[in-house]
Coordinates of C-alpha atoms and ligand atoms in Angstrom, one line a residue:
X1356 CA -2.9 77.4 -14.3
X1357 CA 0.2 78.9 -12.5
X1358 CA 0.9 82.6 -13.2
X1359 CA 3.9 81.9 -15.2
X1360 CA 2.0 79.6 -17.7
X1361 CA 3.3 81.8 -20.7
X1362 CA 5.1 81.2 -24.0
X1363 CA 8.9 80.5 -22.9
X1364 CA 10.3 82.1 -26.1
X1365 CA 9.8 85.8 -25.9
X1366 CA 9.5 86.0 -29.7
X1367 CA 6.1 84.4 -29.4
X1368 CA 3.4 87.3 -28.8
X1369 CA 0.6 88.9 -31.0
X1370 CA 3.3 90.3 -33.4
X1371 CA 4.7 86.9 -34.4
X1372 CA 2.2 86.9 -37.3
X1373 CA 1.8 87.5 -41.0
X1374 CA 0.9 91.4 -41.6
X1375 CA -2.0 89.8 -43.7
X1376 CA -3.8 88.7 -40.3
X1377 CA -3.9 92.5 -39.0
X1378 CA -4.9 93.8 -42.6
X1379 CA -7.9 91.3 -42.7
X1380 CA -8.7 92.1 -39.1
X1381 CA -9.1 95.8 -40.2
X1382 CA -11.1 95.0 -43.2
X1383 CA -13.5 92.7 -41.0
X1384 CA -13.7 95.7 -38.4
X1385 CA -14.3 98.3 -41.2
X1386 CA -17.0 96.3 -42.5
X1387 CA -18.7 95.6 -39.2
X1388 CA -18.2 91.9 -39.3
X1389 CA -15.1 91.5 -36.7
X1390 CA -17.6 90.3 -34.1
X1391 CA -19.2 87.2 -36.3
X1392 CA -19.0 84.1 -34.5
X1393 CA -16.8 82.0 -36.5
X1394 CA -15.0 78.5 -36.3
X1395 CA -11.6 77.8 -37.8
X1396 CA -9.7 74.7 -37.9
X1397 CA -6.1 73.6 -38.2
X1398 CA -5.4 70.1 -40.2
X1399 CA -2.9 69.1 -42.4
X1400 CA -3.2 67.4 -45.9
X1401 CA -0.3 64.8 -46.2
X1402 CA 1.8 63.0 -43.7
X1403 CA 5.4 63.5 -43.6
X1404 CA 8.5 61.4 -44.4
X1405 CA 6.4 59.2 -47.0
X1406 CA 4.6 57.8 -44.0
X1407 CA 1.0 57.2 -43.2
X1408 CA 1.0 58.7 -39.6
X1409 CA 1.8 62.1 -37.6
X1410 CA 2.2 62.8 -33.9
X1411 CA 0.4 65.7 -33.1
X1412 CA 2.5 68.2 -30.9
X1413 CA 2.8 71.9 -30.0
X1414 CA -0.6 72.1 -28.1
X1415 CA 1.1 73.0 -24.6
X1416 CA 2.8 76.1 -26.5
X1417 CA -0.4 77.0 -28.4
X1418 CA -2.2 77.2 -25.0
X1419 CA 0.2 79.4 -23.5
X1420 CA 0.0 81.9 -26.4
X1421 CA -3.8 81.9 -26.4
X1422 CA -4.2 82.3 -22.8
X1423 CA -1.9 85.4 -22.8
X1424 CA -2.9 86.8 -26.1
X1425 CA -3.4 90.6 -26.3
X1426 CA -1.9 93.7 -27.9
X1427 CA 0.0 96.2 -25.6
X1428 CA 0.2 99.8 -26.2
X1429 CA 3.8 99.6 -27.6
X1430 CA 2.6 96.9 -29.9
X1431 CA -0.3 98.7 -31.1
X1432 CA 2.1 101.9 -31.8
X1433 CA 4.1 99.9 -34.0
X1434 CA 1.0 98.4 -36.0
X1435 CA 0.0 102.0 -36.4
X1436 CA 3.1 102.5 -38.5
X1437 CA 2.2 99.5 -40.7
X1438 CA -1.1 100.8 -41.3
X1439 CA -1.0 104.6 -41.3
X1440 CA -4.4 105.2 -43.0
X1441 CA -6.3 102.9 -40.6
X1442 CA -8.7 104.6 -38.3
X1443 CA -7.7 105.2 -34.6
X1444 CA -10.8 103.2 -33.4
X1445 CA -9.6 100.0 -35.0
X1446 CA -6.6 100.2 -32.8
X1447 CA -8.6 101.0 -29.6
X1448 CA -10.8 97.9 -30.7
X1449 CA -7.5 95.9 -30.8
X1450 CA -6.5 97.2 -27.4
X1451 CA -9.7 95.3 -26.0
X1452 CA -9.2 91.9 -27.7
X1453 CA -7.7 89.1 -26.1
X1454 CA -7.6 85.2 -25.9
X1455 CA -10.3 85.4 -23.5
X1456 CA -12.6 86.0 -26.6
X1457 CA -11.8 82.6 -28.0
X1458 CA -12.7 79.0 -27.1
X1459 CA -10.2 76.4 -28.1
X1460 CA -11.0 72.8 -28.6
X1461 CA -8.2 70.2 -29.7
X1462 CA -7.0 66.8 -30.2
X1463 CA -4.6 65.8 -27.1
X1464 CA -1.1 66.7 -27.7
X1465 CA 0.8 63.3 -28.7
X1466 CA -1.9 61.7 -30.2
X1467 CA -1.2 59.7 -33.5
X1468 CA -3.1 61.7 -36.3
X1469 CA -3.9 61.6 -39.9
X1470 CA -4.5 64.0 -42.5
X1471 CA -7.6 66.3 -42.5
X1472 CA -8.4 65.7 -38.7
X1473 CA -9.2 69.0 -37.0
X1474 CA -6.2 69.2 -34.8
X1475 CA -7.1 72.4 -33.3
X1476 CA -10.4 74.2 -33.5
X1477 CA -10.7 77.8 -32.6
X1478 CA -14.2 79.5 -31.8
X1479 CA -14.8 83.2 -31.4
X1480 CA -15.0 86.5 -32.9
X1481 CA -14.0 86.6 -36.9
X1482 CA -11.4 89.1 -36.4
X1483 CA -9.7 87.5 -33.2
X1484 CA -10.1 83.9 -34.5
X1485 CA -8.4 85.1 -37.7
X1486 CA -5.5 87.0 -35.6
X1487 CA -4.3 83.8 -34.3
X1488 CA -3.8 81.8 -37.3
X1489 CA -0.1 82.2 -38.1
X1490 CA 1.2 81.7 -34.7
X1491 CA -0.8 78.7 -34.1
X1492 CA 0.5 77.2 -37.2
X1493 CA 4.0 78.1 -36.4
X1494 CA 3.7 76.5 -33.0
X1495 CA 2.2 73.0 -34.3
X1496 CA 4.0 72.6 -37.6
X1497 CA 7.7 72.1 -36.5
X1498 CA 6.9 70.3 -33.1
X1499 CA 4.7 67.7 -35.0
X1500 CA 7.2 67.4 -37.7
X1501 CA 10.0 66.7 -35.4
X1502 CA 8.1 64.4 -33.0
X1503 CA 7.1 62.4 -36.0
X1504 CA 10.6 62.2 -37.1
X1505 CA 11.6 61.2 -33.7
X1506 CA 9.1 58.5 -33.4
X1507 CA 9.8 57.2 -36.7
X1508 CA 13.6 57.0 -35.6
X1509 CA 12.6 55.3 -32.5
X1510 CA 10.6 52.7 -34.4
X1511 CA 13.6 52.0 -36.8
X1512 CA 16.0 51.7 -34.0
X1513 CA 14.1 49.6 -31.9
X1514 CA 12.7 49.9 -28.2
X1515 CA 15.8 48.4 -26.6
X1516 CA 18.1 50.9 -28.1
X1517 CA 19.2 54.2 -26.3
X1518 CA 18.7 57.4 -28.7
X1519 CA 20.7 60.3 -28.0
X1520 CA 19.9 63.7 -29.8
X1521 CA 23.1 65.4 -30.8
X1522 CA 21.7 68.3 -33.2
X1523 CA 22.2 71.4 -31.6
X1524 CA 25.1 72.5 -33.9
X1525 CA 23.3 71.6 -36.9
X1526 CA 19.8 72.8 -36.3
X1527 CA 18.0 75.9 -37.8
X1528 CA 19.1 78.5 -35.3
X1529 CA 18.7 78.4 -31.3
X1530 CA 15.0 78.4 -31.4
X1531 CA 14.9 75.4 -34.2
X1532 CA 17.4 73.7 -32.0
X1533 CA 15.4 74.0 -28.6
X1534 CA 12.1 72.8 -30.1
X1535 CA 14.2 70.0 -31.9
X1536 CA 15.6 68.7 -28.6
X1537 CA 12.4 69.0 -26.5
X1538 CA 10.2 67.4 -29.3
X1539 CA 12.8 64.7 -30.1
X1540 CA 12.3 63.7 -26.5
X1541 CA 8.7 63.6 -26.8
X1542 CA 8.8 61.4 -29.8
X1543 CA 11.0 58.8 -28.2
X1544 CA 14.4 59.9 -27.6
X1545 CA 16.1 59.1 -24.2
X1546 CA 18.3 62.3 -23.7
X1547 CA 19.7 65.3 -25.2
X1548 CA 23.3 66.9 -25.5
X1549 CA 21.6 70.2 -25.5
X1550 CA 22.3 71.7 -21.9
X1551 CA 19.7 74.5 -22.2
X1552 CA 16.8 72.2 -23.1
X1553 CA 18.0 69.7 -20.5
X1554 CA 17.6 72.7 -17.9
X1555 CA 14.5 74.1 -19.4
X1556 CA 12.5 71.0 -19.8
X1557 CA 14.1 68.7 -17.3
X1558 CA 15.6 66.2 -20.0
X1559 CA 18.1 63.9 -19.3
X1560 CA 21.3 65.4 -20.6
X1561 CA 24.1 63.3 -22.0
X1562 CA 27.5 63.7 -23.9
X1563 CA 30.7 62.0 -24.7
X1564 CA 33.8 63.9 -26.1
X1565 CA 35.0 65.4 -29.6
X1566 CA 37.8 64.4 -31.8
X1567 CA 39.3 67.8 -30.7
X1568 CA 39.8 66.1 -27.3
X1569 CA 41.9 63.4 -28.6
X1570 CA 43.9 65.5 -30.9
X1571 CA 44.7 67.9 -27.7
X1572 CA 47.1 65.4 -26.3
X1573 CA 50.4 64.1 -27.6
X1574 CA 52.7 62.5 -24.9
X1575 CA 52.3 61.3 -21.2
X1576 CA 54.3 64.3 -19.9
X1577 CA 51.2 66.5 -20.8
X1578 CA 49.1 64.8 -18.1
X1579 CA 49.2 67.0 -14.9
X1580 CA 48.8 63.8 -12.6
X1581 CA 49.6 60.2 -13.0
X1582 CA 47.5 59.4 -10.0
X1583 CA 44.1 57.7 -9.5
X1584 CA 42.3 56.4 -6.3
X1585 CA 41.1 53.0 -6.4
X1586 CA 37.4 52.3 -5.7
X1587 CA 38.3 49.0 -4.1
X1588 CA 40.9 47.5 -1.7
X1589 CA 43.9 46.2 -4.2
X1590 CA 46.2 43.6 -3.7
X1591 CA 49.7 43.5 -5.3
X1592 CA 49.1 39.9 -6.6
X1593 CA 46.5 41.0 -9.1
X1594 CA 48.7 43.5 -10.8
X1595 CA 48.7 43.1 -14.7
X1596 CA 52.3 41.7 -15.0
X1597 CA 55.0 40.8 -12.5
X1598 CA 57.0 43.8 -13.6
X1599 CA 54.4 46.4 -13.0
X1600 CA 53.8 48.3 -9.8
X1601 CA 51.2 50.2 -8.3
X1602 CA 53.5 53.3 -8.8
X1603 CA 55.4 55.4 -6.4
X1604 CA 55.9 57.9 -4.7
X1605 CA 52.1 57.9 -4.3
X1606 CA 49.9 58.5 -1.4
X1607 CA 48.6 55.4 0.3
X1608 CA 45.4 55.5 -1.2
X1609 CA 46.3 56.4 -4.8
X1610 CA 48.0 54.4 -7.4
X1611 CA 50.1 55.6 -10.5
X1612 CA 47.4 55.1 -13.1
X1613 CA 49.4 55.8 -16.0
X1614 CA 51.8 53.2 -15.1
X1615 CA 48.8 50.7 -14.6
X1616 CA 47.3 51.4 -18.2
X1617 CA 50.8 51.1 -19.9
X1618 CA 51.3 47.7 -18.0
X1619 CA 47.7 46.7 -19.3
X1620 CA 48.7 47.7 -22.8
X1621 CA 51.7 45.3 -22.4
X1622 CA 49.5 42.6 -20.9
X1623 CA 46.9 42.8 -23.5
X1624 CA 49.5 42.9 -26.3
X1625 CA 48.4 46.3 -27.8
X1626 CA 51.8 48.0 -27.8
X1627 CA 51.4 49.3 -31.5
X1628 CA 48.2 51.5 -30.7
X1629 CA 48.5 55.2 -31.0
X1630 CA 50.0 56.7 -28.0
X1631 CA 48.7 60.2 -28.0
X1632 CA 45.3 58.6 -28.5
X1633 CA 45.9 56.5 -25.4
X1634 CA 47.0 59.7 -23.5
X1635 CA 43.7 61.5 -24.3
X1636 CA 41.9 58.3 -23.0
X1637 CA 43.8 58.3 -19.8
X1638 CA 43.1 62.0 -19.3
X1639 CA 39.5 61.6 -20.0
X1640 CA 39.2 58.6 -17.5
X1641 CA 41.1 60.7 -14.8
X1642 CA 38.4 63.1 -15.1
X1643 CA 35.4 60.6 -15.3
X1644 CA 36.6 57.2 -13.8
X1645 CA 33.2 56.3 -13.5
X1646 CA 31.8 57.5 -16.9
X1647 CA 34.7 56.5 -19.1
X1648 CA 33.3 56.3 -23.0
X1649 CA 36.0 56.8 -25.6
X1650 CA 35.6 58.1 -29.1
X1651 CA 37.7 55.5 -30.9
X1652 CA 37.8 56.6 -34.8
X1653 CA 40.4 59.2 -34.8
X1654 CA 43.3 57.3 -35.9
X1655 CA 42.1 53.7 -36.7
X1656 CA 39.1 52.1 -34.8
X1657 CA 40.0 48.5 -34.8
X1658 CA 44.0 48.8 -34.6
X1659 CA 44.0 51.7 -32.1
X1660 CA 40.9 53.3 -30.8
X1661 CA 39.3 50.2 -29.3
X1662 CA 42.4 48.6 -28.1
X1663 CA 43.3 51.9 -26.4
X1664 CA 39.8 52.0 -25.0
X1665 CA 40.5 48.3 -23.5
X1666 CA 43.8 49.3 -21.9
X1667 CA 42.4 52.1 -20.1
X1668 CA 39.1 50.0 -19.4
X1669 CA 41.0 47.3 -17.9
X1670 CA 42.9 49.5 -15.7
X1671 CA 39.7 51.2 -14.5
X1672 CA 38.0 47.8 -13.8
X1673 CA 41.2 46.6 -11.9
X1674 CA 40.6 49.7 -9.6
X1675 CA 37.0 49.0 -9.2
X1676 CA 35.5 51.3 -11.7
X1677 CA 33.0 50.3 -14.4
X1678 CA 33.7 51.7 -18.0
X1679 CA 31.0 52.8 -20.1
X1680 CA 32.0 52.0 -23.7
X1681 CA 33.1 53.5 -26.9
X1682 CA 31.7 55.7 -29.8
X1683 CA 32.1 55.1 -33.4
X1684 CA 31.8 58.2 -35.6
X1685 CA 32.9 57.1 -39.0
X1686 CA 33.5 54.3 -41.2
X1687 CA 31.1 51.1 -41.8
X1688 CA 29.1 51.2 -38.6
X1689 CA 27.7 47.7 -38.9
X1690 CA 31.1 46.0 -39.4
X1691 CA 32.9 48.1 -36.9
X1692 CA 30.4 47.8 -34.2
X1693 CA 30.3 44.1 -34.6
X1694 CA 34.2 43.8 -34.7
X1695 CA 34.4 46.5 -31.6
X1696 CA 32.0 44.0 -29.9
X1697 CA 34.0 40.9 -30.6
X1698 CA 37.3 42.5 -29.6
X1699 CA 35.8 43.9 -26.3
X1700 CA 34.2 40.7 -25.3
X1701 CA 37.3 38.7 -26.2
X1702 CA 39.5 40.7 -23.9
X1703 CA 37.0 40.7 -21.1
X1704 CA 36.8 36.9 -21.1
X1705 CA 40.6 36.3 -21.7
X1706 CA 41.8 38.6 -19.0
X1707 CA 38.9 37.9 -16.7
X1708 CA 37.3 41.3 -16.7
X1709 CA 33.7 40.1 -16.7
X1710 CA 32.1 43.5 -16.4
X1711 CA 33.9 44.7 -19.6
X1712 CA 31.2 42.8 -21.4
X1713 CA 29.0 45.5 -20.3
X1714 CA 30.8 48.1 -22.5
X1715 CA 28.3 49.9 -24.7
X1716 CA 28.9 50.6 -28.3
X1717 CA 27.6 54.1 -29.4
X1718 CA 27.3 54.9 -33.0
X1719 CA 27.0 58.4 -34.7
X1720 CA 27.7 60.0 -38.2
X1721 CA 24.8 61.3 -40.2
X1722 CA 22.6 58.6 -38.9
X1723 CA 18.9 58.8 -40.5
X1724 CA 15.9 56.5 -40.7
X1725 CA 17.1 54.6 -43.7
X1726 CA 20.7 54.2 -42.4
X1727 CA 19.1 52.5 -39.2
X1728 CA 16.8 50.3 -41.4
X1729 CA 19.9 49.2 -43.3
X1730 CA 21.9 48.7 -40.5
X1731 CA 19.2 46.5 -39.0
X1732 CA 19.4 44.5 -42.3
X1733 CA 23.1 44.0 -42.1
X1734 CA 23.1 43.0 -38.5
X1735 CA 25.0 45.2 -35.9
X1736 CA 26.1 45.4 -32.5
X1737 CA 25.2 49.1 -31.8
X1738 CA 23.7 49.7 -28.4
X1739 CA 23.2 53.7 -28.4
X1740 CA 22.7 55.9 -31.3
X1741 CA 23.6 59.6 -31.4
X1742 CA 21.6 61.5 -33.9
X1743 CA 21.9 65.1 -34.9
X1744 CA 21.7 66.6 -38.4
X1745 CA 19.0 64.3 -40.1
X1746 CA 16.7 64.5 -36.9
X1747 CA 17.0 68.2 -36.0
X1748 CA 16.8 69.4 -39.8
X1749 CA 13.8 66.8 -40.7
X1750 CA 16.0 66.7 -43.9
X1751 CA 13.4 63.9 -45.2
X1752 CA 10.9 66.6 -45.3
X1753 CA 11.6 70.0 -44.0
X1754 CA 8.2 71.2 -43.2
X1755 CA 4.6 70.0 -42.2
X1756 CA 1.9 71.6 -44.1
X1757 CA -0.7 72.5 -41.5
X1758 CA -3.4 74.9 -42.6
X1759 CA -6.1 76.8 -40.9
X1760 CA -9.2 77.3 -42.7
X1761 CA -12.8 78.8 -41.8
X1762 CA -15.2 76.1 -41.4
X1763 CA -18.3 78.0 -40.0
X1764 CA -19.5 81.4 -39.6
X1765 CA -22.7 82.7 -37.6
X1766 CA -23.6 79.0 -37.8
X1767 CA -23.2 78.7 -41.6
X1768 CA -20.8 75.9 -42.8
X1769 CA -18.3 77.1 -45.2
X1770 CA -16.2 75.2 -47.6
X1771 CA -13.1 76.1 -49.9
X1772 CA -13.3 74.4 -53.1
X1773 CA -10.2 73.5 -55.5
X1774 CA -9.5 72.1 -58.8
X1775 CA -7.8 69.2 -56.9
X1776 CA -10.9 67.7 -55.3
X1777 CA -8.8 66.3 -52.4
X1778 CA -7.8 69.8 -51.6
X1779 CA -11.2 71.1 -50.8
X1780 CA -11.7 72.1 -47.0
X1781 CA -14.3 70.1 -44.9
X1782 CA -16.9 72.4 -43.6
X1783 CA -18.5 72.6 -39.9
X1784 CA -17.3 72.4 -36.5
X1785 CA -16.2 68.7 -36.4
X1786 CA -15.7 66.0 -33.8
X1787 CA -13.4 63.0 -34.6
X1788 CA -14.3 59.4 -33.5
X1789 CA -11.6 56.8 -33.6
X1790 CA -13.4 53.5 -34.1
X1791 CA -11.4 50.5 -32.9
X1792 CA -12.0 47.1 -34.2
X1793 CA -11.9 43.4 -32.7
X1794 CA -8.2 43.4 -32.4
X1795 CA -8.1 46.3 -30.3
X1796 CA -6.3 48.6 -32.8
X1797 CA -7.8 51.7 -34.5
X1798 CA -9.6 50.8 -37.6
X1799 CA -10.6 54.3 -39.0
X1800 CA -11.2 57.9 -37.9
X1801 CA -14.8 59.2 -38.5
X1802 CA -15.5 62.9 -38.7
X1803 CA -18.8 64.0 -37.8
X1804 CA -20.6 67.2 -37.0
X1805 CA -20.0 68.3 -33.6
X1806 CA -22.8 67.6 -30.9
X1807 CA -25.0 66.1 -33.6
X1808 CA -23.9 62.8 -34.4
X1809 CA -22.6 59.9 -32.0
X1810 CA -21.5 56.6 -33.5
X1811 CA -22.3 53.7 -31.1
X1812 CA -20.1 50.6 -29.8
X1813 CA -21.4 47.5 -31.6
X1814 CA -23.4 49.4 -33.9
X1815 CA -23.1 49.5 -37.6
X1816 CA -21.7 53.1 -38.7
X1817 CA -21.5 53.9 -42.6
X1818 CA -18.0 55.8 -43.2
X1819 CA -17.7 57.7 -46.4
X1820 CA -14.5 58.8 -48.0
X1821 CA -14.1 62.5 -47.6
X1822 CA -13.7 63.4 -51.1
X1823 CA -14.8 60.3 -53.2
X1824 CA -18.1 59.3 -52.0
X1825 CA -18.0 56.1 -54.1
X1826 CA -15.5 54.8 -51.4
X1827 CA -17.7 53.7 -48.3
X1828 CA -17.2 51.1 -45.5
X1829 CA -19.2 50.1 -42.7
X1830 CA -17.6 49.7 -39.2
X1831 CA -19.0 48.0 -36.3
X1832 CA -16.7 49.7 -33.4
X1833 CA -15.7 47.6 -30.3
X1834 CA -14.7 50.7 -28.7
X1835 CA -15.0 54.5 -29.8
X1836 CA -12.4 57.1 -28.8
X1837 CA -13.8 60.8 -29.0
X1838 CA -10.7 62.9 -30.0
X1839 CA -11.7 66.3 -29.8
X1840 CA -12.2 68.0 -26.4
X1841 CA -12.5 71.3 -24.8
X1842 CA -9.3 73.0 -23.5
X1843 CA -9.9 76.6 -23.0
X1844 CA -13.6 78.3 -22.9
X1845 CA -13.6 81.9 -23.4
X1846 CA -10.8 82.6 -20.7
X1847 CA -11.0 79.7 -18.4
X1848 CA -9.1 76.3 -18.7
X1849 CA -11.2 73.4 -18.8
X1850 CA -8.5 70.6 -19.1
X1851 CA -5.4 70.1 -17.3
X1852 CA -2.5 70.4 -19.6
X1853 CA -0.1 67.5 -19.1
X1854 CA 3.5 67.6 -18.0
X1855 CA 6.4 66.6 -20.8
X1856 CA 6.9 63.4 -19.0
X1857 CA 3.2 62.4 -19.1
X1858 CA 3.1 63.5 -22.8
X1859 CA 5.9 61.2 -23.8
X1860 CA 4.5 58.3 -22.2
X1861 CA 1.3 59.0 -23.9
X1862 CA 3.0 59.2 -27.3
X1863 CA 4.8 55.8 -26.5
X1864 CA 1.4 54.0 -25.8
X1865 CA -0.7 55.9 -28.3
X1866 CA 1.5 55.1 -31.3
X1867 CA 0.8 51.2 -30.5
X1868 CA -2.8 51.9 -31.1
X1869 CA -2.6 51.7 -34.9
X1870 CA -1.6 48.5 -37.0
X1871 CA 1.9 47.8 -37.9
X1872 CA 1.4 47.9 -41.6
X1873 CA 0.4 52.0 -41.3
X1874 CA 3.7 52.3 -39.5
X1875 CA 6.2 50.3 -41.9
X1876 CA 8.8 52.3 -43.6
X1877 CA 8.3 51.3 -47.2
X1878 CA 4.8 51.8 -48.7
X1879 CA 2.7 52.0 -45.6
X1880 CA -1.1 51.2 -45.9
X1881 CA -3.0 54.5 -45.6
X1882 CA -5.0 54.7 -42.4
X1883 CA -8.8 55.5 -43.4
X1884 CA -10.1 59.0 -42.3
X1885 CA -13.8 59.3 -43.4
X1886 CA -16.9 61.5 -42.8
X1887 CA -20.4 60.7 -41.5
X1888 CA -23.4 60.5 -43.5
X1889 CA -24.6 63.8 -42.3
X1890 CA -21.4 65.5 -42.8
X1891 CA -21.0 64.1 -46.2
X1892 CA -24.5 65.5 -47.3
X1893 CA -23.4 69.0 -46.0
X1894 CA -20.3 68.8 -47.9
X1895 CA -22.1 67.9 -51.1
X1896 CA -24.7 70.5 -50.7
X1897 CA -22.3 73.0 -50.2
X1898 CA -20.3 71.8 -53.0
X1899 CA -23.1 72.3 -55.5
X1900 CA -24.0 75.7 -54.0
X1901 CA -20.7 77.2 -54.4
X1902 CA -19.2 75.4 -57.5
X1903 CA -20.0 77.6 -60.7
X1904 CA -21.2 75.8 -63.6
X1905 CA -19.2 76.9 -66.8
X1906 CA -20.9 77.4 -70.2
X1907 CA -19.6 75.9 -73.3
X1908 CA -19.7 77.7 -76.3
Ligands
ATP3398 N1 26.8 49.8 -42.6 C1 26.4 50.8 -42.9 N2 25.3 50.7 -43.7 C2 24.4 51.9 -44.3 N3 25.0 53.0 -44.0 C3 26.1 53.3 -43.2 C4 26.8 52.1 -42.7 N4 27.7 52.5 -41.9 C5 27.8 54.0 -42.2 N5 26.7 54.4 -42.6 C6 26.4 55.6 -43.0 O1 26.9 56.1 -44.2 C7 27.4 57.4 -44.3 C8 28.7 57.6 -44.3 O2 29.1 58.9 -44.5 P1 30.5 59.4 -44.7 O3 31.3 58.8 -46.0 O4 30.8 60.9 -44.4 O5 31.2 58.5 -43.4 P2 32.8 58.1 -43.3 O6 33.1 57.0 -44.2 O7 32.9 57.7 -42.0 O8 33.7 59.2 -43.7 P3 34.4 60.2 -42.6 O9 35.5 59.6 -42.1 O10 34.7 61.4 -43.7 O11 33.3 60.6 -41.6 C9 26.8 58.1 -42.9 O12 25.5 58.4 -43.2 C10 26.6 56.8 -42.1 O13 25.6 56.9 -41.1
PRP3399 O1 26.1 63.3 -37.6 P1 25.0 63.8 -37.1 O2 23.9 63.0 -36.9 O3 24.7 65.2 -37.1 O4 25.6 63.8 -35.3 C1 26.4 64.6 -34.7 C2 27.9 64.8 -35.3 O5 28.4 65.9 -34.6 C3 29.6 65.5 -34.1 O6 30.5 65.7 -35.0 P2 31.5 67.0 -35.3 O7 32.2 66.7 -36.6 O8 30.6 68.0 -35.3 O9 32.2 66.7 -34.0 P3 33.2 65.9 -33.5 O10 34.7 66.2 -33.7 O11 32.7 65.4 -32.2 O12 32.9 64.4 -34.3 C4 29.4 64.1 -33.9 O13 30.6 63.4 -34.0 C5 28.5 63.5 -34.7 O14 29.2 63.0 -35.9
NIO3400 O1 28.3 64.1 -26.7 C1 28.5 63.6 -27.9 O2 29.2 62.8 -28.2 C2 28.2 64.6 -29.1 C3 27.3 65.8 -28.7 C4 26.9 66.5 -29.7 C5 27.4 66.3 -31.1 N1 28.2 65.3 -31.5 C6 28.5 64.3 -30.3
MG3401 MG1 31.0 63.5 -37.5

């Protein structure tokens, strides 16, 4: 790995943790069990957004953290102030621990995952493996949540739509915003408005303009120049009306663009639009003749914004430029998008500007997964969705509940019981086998004891529900994918970390592996996650061994 393979966020280091990790480490050390070989696993219990799938993300950040994990003298001096009674030898011990003491096994980032699967397995001395809990959870919870949210929005919008992430201004602080931009891209967005993340992660950056830009203009005199250079050679006969001119005095290779737009307005019959809005559009077109996209809802979308767009767009087309389109940011987006499309196409045909038909319709304004489904139901003509608040704040579910539990110590499996049976933890170092069926889609995920059990293609495999042994199925897999693999063994990377672009295309292909009914927005079918016969036996024995039997009096 390159030298600079470190956490990008300077807040992420060994102190980005909960105090109880340090207090537990001290107690382990004092009791002489800090060195005990232990195995922890990170998993979640419930899919977010009332869905039945999750996309696992954040592993790259975890590996950056683990591979650089250590305590500096300055950090240890601070910890001494929090634990003033702790023995000095403990801090000497902490100064010797590092990520090299650990081994990390994980499911690949970008994989579609389900409740109870071990996403990350950490093996190593008890105290060290305990110390990394909080940071690991922090580094996977929000990324997985955002990636899943973005993937759900992609499924709702459809593969042919462009999705822009607009959330920076509404996100939970700078770090929440930058994580949201990065992981929205991973989950299926095409571009972000966040310039910082575009630079840091090499993501496509995209943007239009705000209402303030429209409000900043009142009359034509405010325009510094009236000129524009045509992209193609013009002929006087093609002018919009016999009374219009290409403007003078102008340099030979420039035309009076303002005159041209106003002549177009007359020709198209749009004299009653808001003139200050038209001036703002002219100003924007002068700055971006090849990137003209107009925000059309400031005064009235259909009687002013779209007609004004058309005046400028026809003038640009006349000069050989290709206008981009309009953005709708309020009102009934289904109706307004269809009406705008009709207006644009009608002018394109009537006045022979065929390329105007390529104008895109962008929509924004509090768009959510539900709004997308509703728009699909009504029919709409939106090509591009700009989505901010509902994406980056994950308002449908603000947190993913990944937890980190001890599953084995000194070779002995461990279990945490709960009054609610479904909440007990699953012991042992586990492997996950994704069993695929005849149709090529995944049928079920089977958890088994690592290195001990190997289901076979074509063989009949008994799969048991993790917490209800009465629910069992046989599966004859046509393909088996082993999901957990080693990434880092005691200080050495044993697997290459993929780039963000590689991860993005992996997400897009992996999500196709599960059946449509698991992905539908309303009442999706739960995907089956089960345990092997051997693992089930261990769970049952441990349950009986650890569960106290109460006495009735
Ligand atoms: N046709 C539609 N079907 C379902 N939801 C829609 C439709 N059109 C817009 N929406 C959604 O309805 C909500 C409308 O919110 P809001 O009342 O703030 O918008 P508005 O009417 O444009 O008001 P404002 O002009 O104050 O922005 C948004 O979440 C928007 O995405
Ligand atoms: O609605 P979201 O999904 O969060 O998308 C981002 C919103 O941010 C902008 O509005 P804002 O009112 O901040 O500025 P504007 O003047 O550009 O509309 C934009 O117009 C969107 O409405
Ligand atoms: O570029 C845009 O249109 C944009 C960017 C951020 C938020 N709202 C809109
Ligand atoms: Mg808005």
